[in-house]
Amino acid sequence: MIGMIWAQARGGVIGDAGDMPWSLPEDMARFKAITMGHPVVMGRRTWKSFPPRYRPLPGRENIVITSSDDFVAPGARVVPNLDEALATALAIDDEVWIVGGGRVYRDAMARADRLEITDIELDATGDTTAPVPDASWRVVMRDPAEGWHASRTGLRFAYRTLERRAERPRERHGSLVE
Ligand SMILES: NC(=O)c1ccc[n+]([C@@H]2O[C@H](COP(=O)([O-])OP(=O)(O)OC[C@H]3O[C@@H](n4cnc5c(N)ncnc54)[C@H](OP(=O)(O)O)[C@@H]3O)[C@@H](O)[C@H]2O)c1
């Protein structure tokens, strides 16, 4: 299972100037609960976005992608591309979480089975956006089902889980074959 997890403001903004333009402790707690014990895959910029005292993310094998030969990420495995990151992660565990950022989410979209998205009711200015799930995805859970949770920060937010639809029947000779 390859999952991707992110939080987004209206319009899909996930980051600005190397950081997230909000603070949502409830989302951080959920991120920790979902990813704990599983390998996490991230781009070099996302690794850099964590304050040094918070990296590597504890209790999880951290796998960082970079094209640089001499990049050092103490406590993490450094790999040269997404394929190697996923192969490394899946050799450790059959549940893997891609934790950012925009480039890696976009590149990994076709490989993912599940998306855990936190929607934040916020108009944020940002330079990084999440990919938009296409029609091959369906929402299997929204929490709350309607409306919003209220954060102790005052922000309103909701969680969505998306999974891939079962593959559509293939069309052969003009007719649908189950
Ligand atoms: N809201 C959220 O849930 C969330 C989650 C995570 C991150 N973020 C935000 O997202 C932003 C970072 O995203 P980003 O798109 O700028 O960067 P990113 O995806 O975190 O990292 C991009 C970097 O990773 C390396 N990389 C990625 N794919 C590669 C490949 N196939 N081959 C070789 N290297 C590869 C490259 O590093 P080199 O340049 O070293 O080659 C590239 O510059 C930050 O603002 C962060 O706070 C938000």
Tab-separated table of C-alpha atoms and ligand atoms in Angstrom:
chain	number	residue	atom	x	y	z
A	1	MET	CA	0.000	0.000	0.000
A	2	ILE	CA	1.432	3.305	-1.061
A	3	GLY	CA	-0.356	6.199	0.602
A	4	MET	CA	0.148	9.920	0.269
A	5	ILE	CA	-0.785	12.316	3.031
A	6	TRP	CA	-1.013	16.085	2.933
A	7	ALA	CA	-2.919	19.096	4.237
A	8	GLN	CA	-4.131	21.728	1.826
A	9	ALA	CA	-5.715	25.147	1.974
A	10	ARG	CA	-8.355	26.252	-0.509
A	11	GLY	CA	-7.046	25.925	-4.042
A	12	GLY	CA	-4.683	23.125	-3.046
A	13	VAL	CA	-1.928	25.249	-1.479
A	14	ILE	CA	0.395	23.040	0.597
A	15	GLY	CA	3.456	25.205	1.090
A	16	ASP	CA	5.038	28.609	0.888
A	17	ALA	CA	8.729	29.503	0.960
A	18	GLY	CA	9.675	26.057	2.231
A	19	ASP	CA	7.108	25.886	5.005
A	20	MET	CA	3.405	25.342	5.590
A	21	PRO	CA	1.452	28.606	5.838
A	22	TRP	CA	-0.645	27.515	8.842
A	23	SER	CA	-0.401	25.673	12.114
A	24	LEU	CA	-2.893	22.877	12.735
A	25	PRO	CA	-1.934	20.694	15.707
A	26	GLU	CA	-4.855	18.290	15.213
A	27	ASP	CA	-3.586	17.538	11.709
A	28	MET	CA	-0.027	17.030	12.958
A	29	ALA	CA	-1.328	14.491	15.489
A	30	ARG	CA	-3.260	12.623	12.807
A	31	PHE	CA	-0.242	12.656	10.493
A	32	LYS	CA	1.820	11.088	13.263
A	33	ALA	CA	-0.808	8.442	14.042
A	34	ILE	CA	-1.197	7.415	10.408
A	35	THR	CA	2.481	7.311	9.465
A	36	MET	CA	3.960	5.980	12.718
A	37	GLY	CA	5.847	2.714	12.265
A	38	HIS	CA	5.924	2.926	8.476
A	39	PRO	CA	8.575	4.221	6.099
A	40	VAL	CA	8.047	7.818	4.991
A	41	VAL	CA	9.253	9.083	1.607
A	42	MET	CA	9.922	12.753	0.984
A	43	GLY	CA	11.731	15.162	-1.317
A	44	ARG	CA	14.838	17.008	-0.206
A	45	ARG	CA	12.907	20.262	0.233
A	46	THR	CA	10.380	18.686	2.574
A	47	TRP	CA	13.188	17.164	4.665
A	48	LYS	CA	14.714	20.648	4.874
A	49	SER	CA	11.371	22.102	5.926
A	50	PHE	CA	11.455	20.141	9.208
A	51	PRO	CA	13.333	21.887	12.012
A	52	PRO	CA	16.538	19.863	12.653
A	53	ARG	CA	15.306	18.714	16.065
A	54	TYR	CA	12.253	17.090	14.437
A	55	ARG	CA	14.157	15.111	11.811
A	56	PRO	CA	14.324	12.293	11.108
A	57	LEU	CA	10.648	11.793	11.942
A	58	PRO	CA	10.916	9.377	14.893
A	59	GLY	CA	9.605	5.816	14.760
A	60	ARG	CA	9.652	5.847	10.961
A	61	GLU	CA	12.349	5.035	8.417
A	62	ASN	CA	12.906	8.369	6.653
A	63	ILE	CA	13.747	8.151	2.947
A	64	VAL	CA	14.826	11.370	1.263
A	65	ILE	CA	15.045	11.875	-2.505
A	66	THR	CA	17.655	14.166	-4.017
A	67	SER	CA	19.589	14.396	-7.266
A	68	SER	CA	22.594	15.626	-5.323
A	69	ASP	CA	25.462	13.167	-4.777
A	70	ASP	CA	26.714	14.806	-1.631
A	71	PHE	CA	23.488	15.628	0.214
A	72	VAL	CA	23.590	14.353	3.780
A	73	ALA	CA	20.454	13.761	5.860
A	74	PRO	CA	21.544	12.434	9.259
A	75	GLY	CA	19.294	9.598	10.410
A	76	ALA	CA	17.668	9.176	6.997
A	77	ARG	CA	18.336	7.126	3.887
A	78	VAL	CA	19.147	9.248	0.857
A	79	VAL	CA	18.121	7.946	-2.575
A	80	PRO	CA	18.481	9.393	-6.090
A	81	ASN	CA	14.930	9.021	-7.450
A	82	LEU	CA	11.334	8.102	-6.692
A	83	ASP	CA	11.606	4.518	-7.956
A	84	GLU	CA	14.477	3.812	-5.626
A	85	ALA	CA	12.678	5.521	-2.766
A	86	LEU	CA	9.604	3.334	-3.198
A	87	ALA	CA	11.634	0.151	-3.683
A	88	THR	CA	13.610	0.928	-0.521
A	89	ALA	CA	10.454	1.690	1.451
A	90	LEU	CA	8.513	-1.362	0.232
A	91	ALA	CA	11.442	-3.622	1.112
A	92	ILE	CA	10.999	-2.443	4.713
A	93	ASP	CA	7.202	-2.545	5.016
A	94	ASP	CA	4.176	-3.199	2.830
A	95	GLU	CA	2.656	0.104	4.000
A	96	VAL	CA	4.513	3.206	2.869
A	97	TRP	CA	3.624	6.898	3.209
A	98	ILE	CA	4.685	9.655	0.862
A	99	VAL	CA	4.820	12.830	2.921
A	100	GLY	CA	5.711	15.498	0.378
A	101	GLY	CA	6.228	17.804	-1.092
A	102	GLY	CA	4.538	19.084	-4.218
A	103	ARG	CA	6.955	17.581	-6.706
A	104	VAL	CA	7.011	14.178	-5.076
A	105	TYR	CA	3.207	14.045	-4.663
A	106	ARG	CA	2.812	14.899	-8.329
A	107	ASP	CA	5.362	12.332	-9.518
A	108	ALA	CA	4.003	9.611	-7.236
A	109	MET	CA	0.301	10.144	-7.966
A	110	ALA	CA	0.201	7.292	-10.480
A	111	ARG	CA	1.840	4.919	-7.983
A	112	ALA	CA	-0.365	5.687	-4.980
A	113	ASP	CA	-3.290	3.581	-3.719
A	114	ARG	CA	-4.646	5.911	-1.049
A	115	LEU	CA	-4.734	9.644	-0.343
A	116	GLU	CA	-5.254	11.146	3.108
A	117	ILE	CA	-6.069	14.803	2.559
A	118	THR	CA	-6.798	17.392	5.212
A	119	ASP	CA	-8.818	20.268	3.752
A	120	ILE	CA	-8.342	23.533	5.596
A	121	GLU	CA	-10.877	26.326	5.203
A	122	LEU	CA	-8.227	28.932	4.594
A	123	ASP	CA	-7.213	31.213	1.736
A	124	ALA	CA	-3.453	30.857	1.922
A	125	THR	CA	-0.864	32.362	-0.358
A	126	GLY	CA	1.653	29.753	-1.410
A	127	ASP	CA	4.186	28.628	-3.979
A	128	THR	CA	3.498	24.886	-3.773
A	129	THR	CA	0.266	23.053	-4.527
A	130	ALA	CA	-0.968	19.492	-4.265
A	131	PRO	CA	-1.961	17.538	-7.353
A	132	VAL	CA	-5.693	17.332	-8.077
A	133	PRO	CA	-6.968	13.735	-7.905
A	134	ASP	CA	-8.549	12.769	-11.226
A	135	ALA	CA	-11.625	10.632	-11.895
A	136	SER	CA	-9.712	7.446	-11.081
A	137	TRP	CA	-10.054	8.387	-7.394
A	138	ARG	CA	-13.125	8.271	-5.188
A	139	VAL	CA	-13.757	9.633	-1.736
A	140	VAL	CA	-14.343	6.723	0.654
A	141	MET	CA	-14.473	8.750	3.853
A	142	ARG	CA	-14.970	12.356	4.967
A	143	ASP	CA	-14.631	13.315	8.606
A	144	PRO	CA	-16.892	14.998	9.500
A	145	ALA	CA	-19.352	13.696	6.894
A	146	GLU	CA	-20.646	17.260	6.503
A	147	GLY	CA	-19.376	20.572	7.762
A	148	TRP	CA	-16.058	21.111	9.488
A	149	HIS	CA	-14.051	20.341	12.587
A	150	ALA	CA	-13.005	23.398	14.562
A	151	SER	CA	-9.347	23.519	15.536
A	152	ARG	CA	-8.274	25.015	18.830
A	153	THR	CA	-6.364	27.470	16.598
A	154	GLY	CA	-9.675	28.679	15.177
A	155	LEU	CA	-9.150	27.085	11.753
A	156	ARG	CA	-11.841	24.857	10.304
A	157	PHE	CA	-10.813	21.609	8.643
A	158	ALA	CA	-11.999	18.181	7.438
A	159	TYR	CA	-10.307	14.901	6.573
A	160	ARG	CA	-10.863	13.060	3.302
A	161	THR	CA	-9.690	9.571	2.389
A	162	LEU	CA	-9.543	8.736	-1.313
A	163	GLU	CA	-8.938	5.364	-2.903
A	164	ARG	CA	-8.575	4.279	-6.467
A	165	ARG	CA	-11.767	3.153	-8.158
A	166	ALA	CA	-11.828	-0.453	-9.251
A	167	GLU	CA	-10.418	-0.619	-12.765
A	168	ARG	CA	-13.022	0.090	-15.408
A	169	PRO	CA	-13.899	-2.750	-17.749
A	170	ARG	CA	-11.720	-2.675	-20.829
A	171	GLU	CA	-13.314	-1.880	-24.143
A	172	ARG	CA	-12.701	-4.451	-26.884
A	173	HIS	CA	-14.140	-4.482	-30.374
A	174	GLY	CA	-16.496	-1.705	-29.443
A	175	SER	CA	-18.132	-3.582	-26.578
A	176	LEU	CA	-17.372	-3.540	-22.897
A	177	VAL	CA	-15.776	-6.698	-21.546
A	178	GLU	CA	-16.126	-7.321	-17.810
B	1	LIG	N1	0.896	20.723	3.460
B	1	LIG	C1	1.521	19.559	3.524
B	1	LIG	O1	0.928	18.546	3.913
B	1	LIG	C2	2.955	19.487	3.092
B	1	LIG	C3	3.644	18.256	3.165
B	1	LIG	C4	4.983	18.216	2.751
B	1	LIG	C5	5.598	19.357	2.271
B	1	LIG	N2	4.901	20.514	2.213
B	1	LIG	C6	5.516	21.741	1.683
B	1	LIG	O2	5.889	21.500	0.335
B	1	LIG	C7	7.013	22.331	0.024
B	1	LIG	C8	8.099	21.460	-0.557
B	1	LIG	O3	7.627	20.873	-1.769
B	1	LIG	P1	8.488	20.987	-3.125
B	1	LIG	O4	7.641	20.529	-4.254
B	1	LIG	O5	9.097	22.343	-3.192
B	1	LIG	O6	9.714	20.013	-2.865
B	1	LIG	P2	9.810	18.434	-2.467
B	1	LIG	O7	8.914	17.632	-3.344
B	1	LIG	O8	9.716	18.283	-0.989
B	1	LIG	O9	11.333	18.174	-2.824
B	1	LIG	C9	11.776	18.399	-4.139
B	1	LIG	C10	13.219	17.975	-4.205
B	1	LIG	O10	13.312	16.567	-3.978
B	1	LIG	C11	14.235	16.004	-4.883
B	1	LIG	N3	13.504	15.151	-5.825
B	1	LIG	C12	12.183	14.965	-5.904
B	1	LIG	N4	11.889	14.058	-6.863
B	1	LIG	C13	13.059	13.677	-7.396
B	1	LIG	C14	13.429	12.760	-8.416
B	1	LIG	N5	12.501	12.034	-9.074
B	1	LIG	N6	14.736	12.615	-8.705
B	1	LIG	C15	15.678	13.318	-8.048
B	1	LIG	N7	15.394	14.208	-7.057
B	1	LIG	C16	14.098	14.386	-6.743
B	1	LIG	C17	14.929	17.163	-5.575
B	1	LIG	O11	15.975	17.513	-4.702
B	1	LIG	P3	17.343	18.174	-5.242
B	1	LIG	O12	16.979	19.571	-5.641
B	1	LIG	O13	18.255	18.102	-4.063
B	1	LIG	O14	17.809	17.321	-6.405
B	1	LIG	C18	13.847	18.220	-5.564
B	1	LIG	O15	14.354	19.538	-5.673
B	1	LIG	C19	7.408	23.023	1.317
B	1	LIG	O16	6.830	24.320	1.357
B	1	LIG	C20	6.776	22.148	2.392
B	1	LIG	O17	6.503	22.859	3.587
B	1	LIG	C21	3.602	20.594	2.609
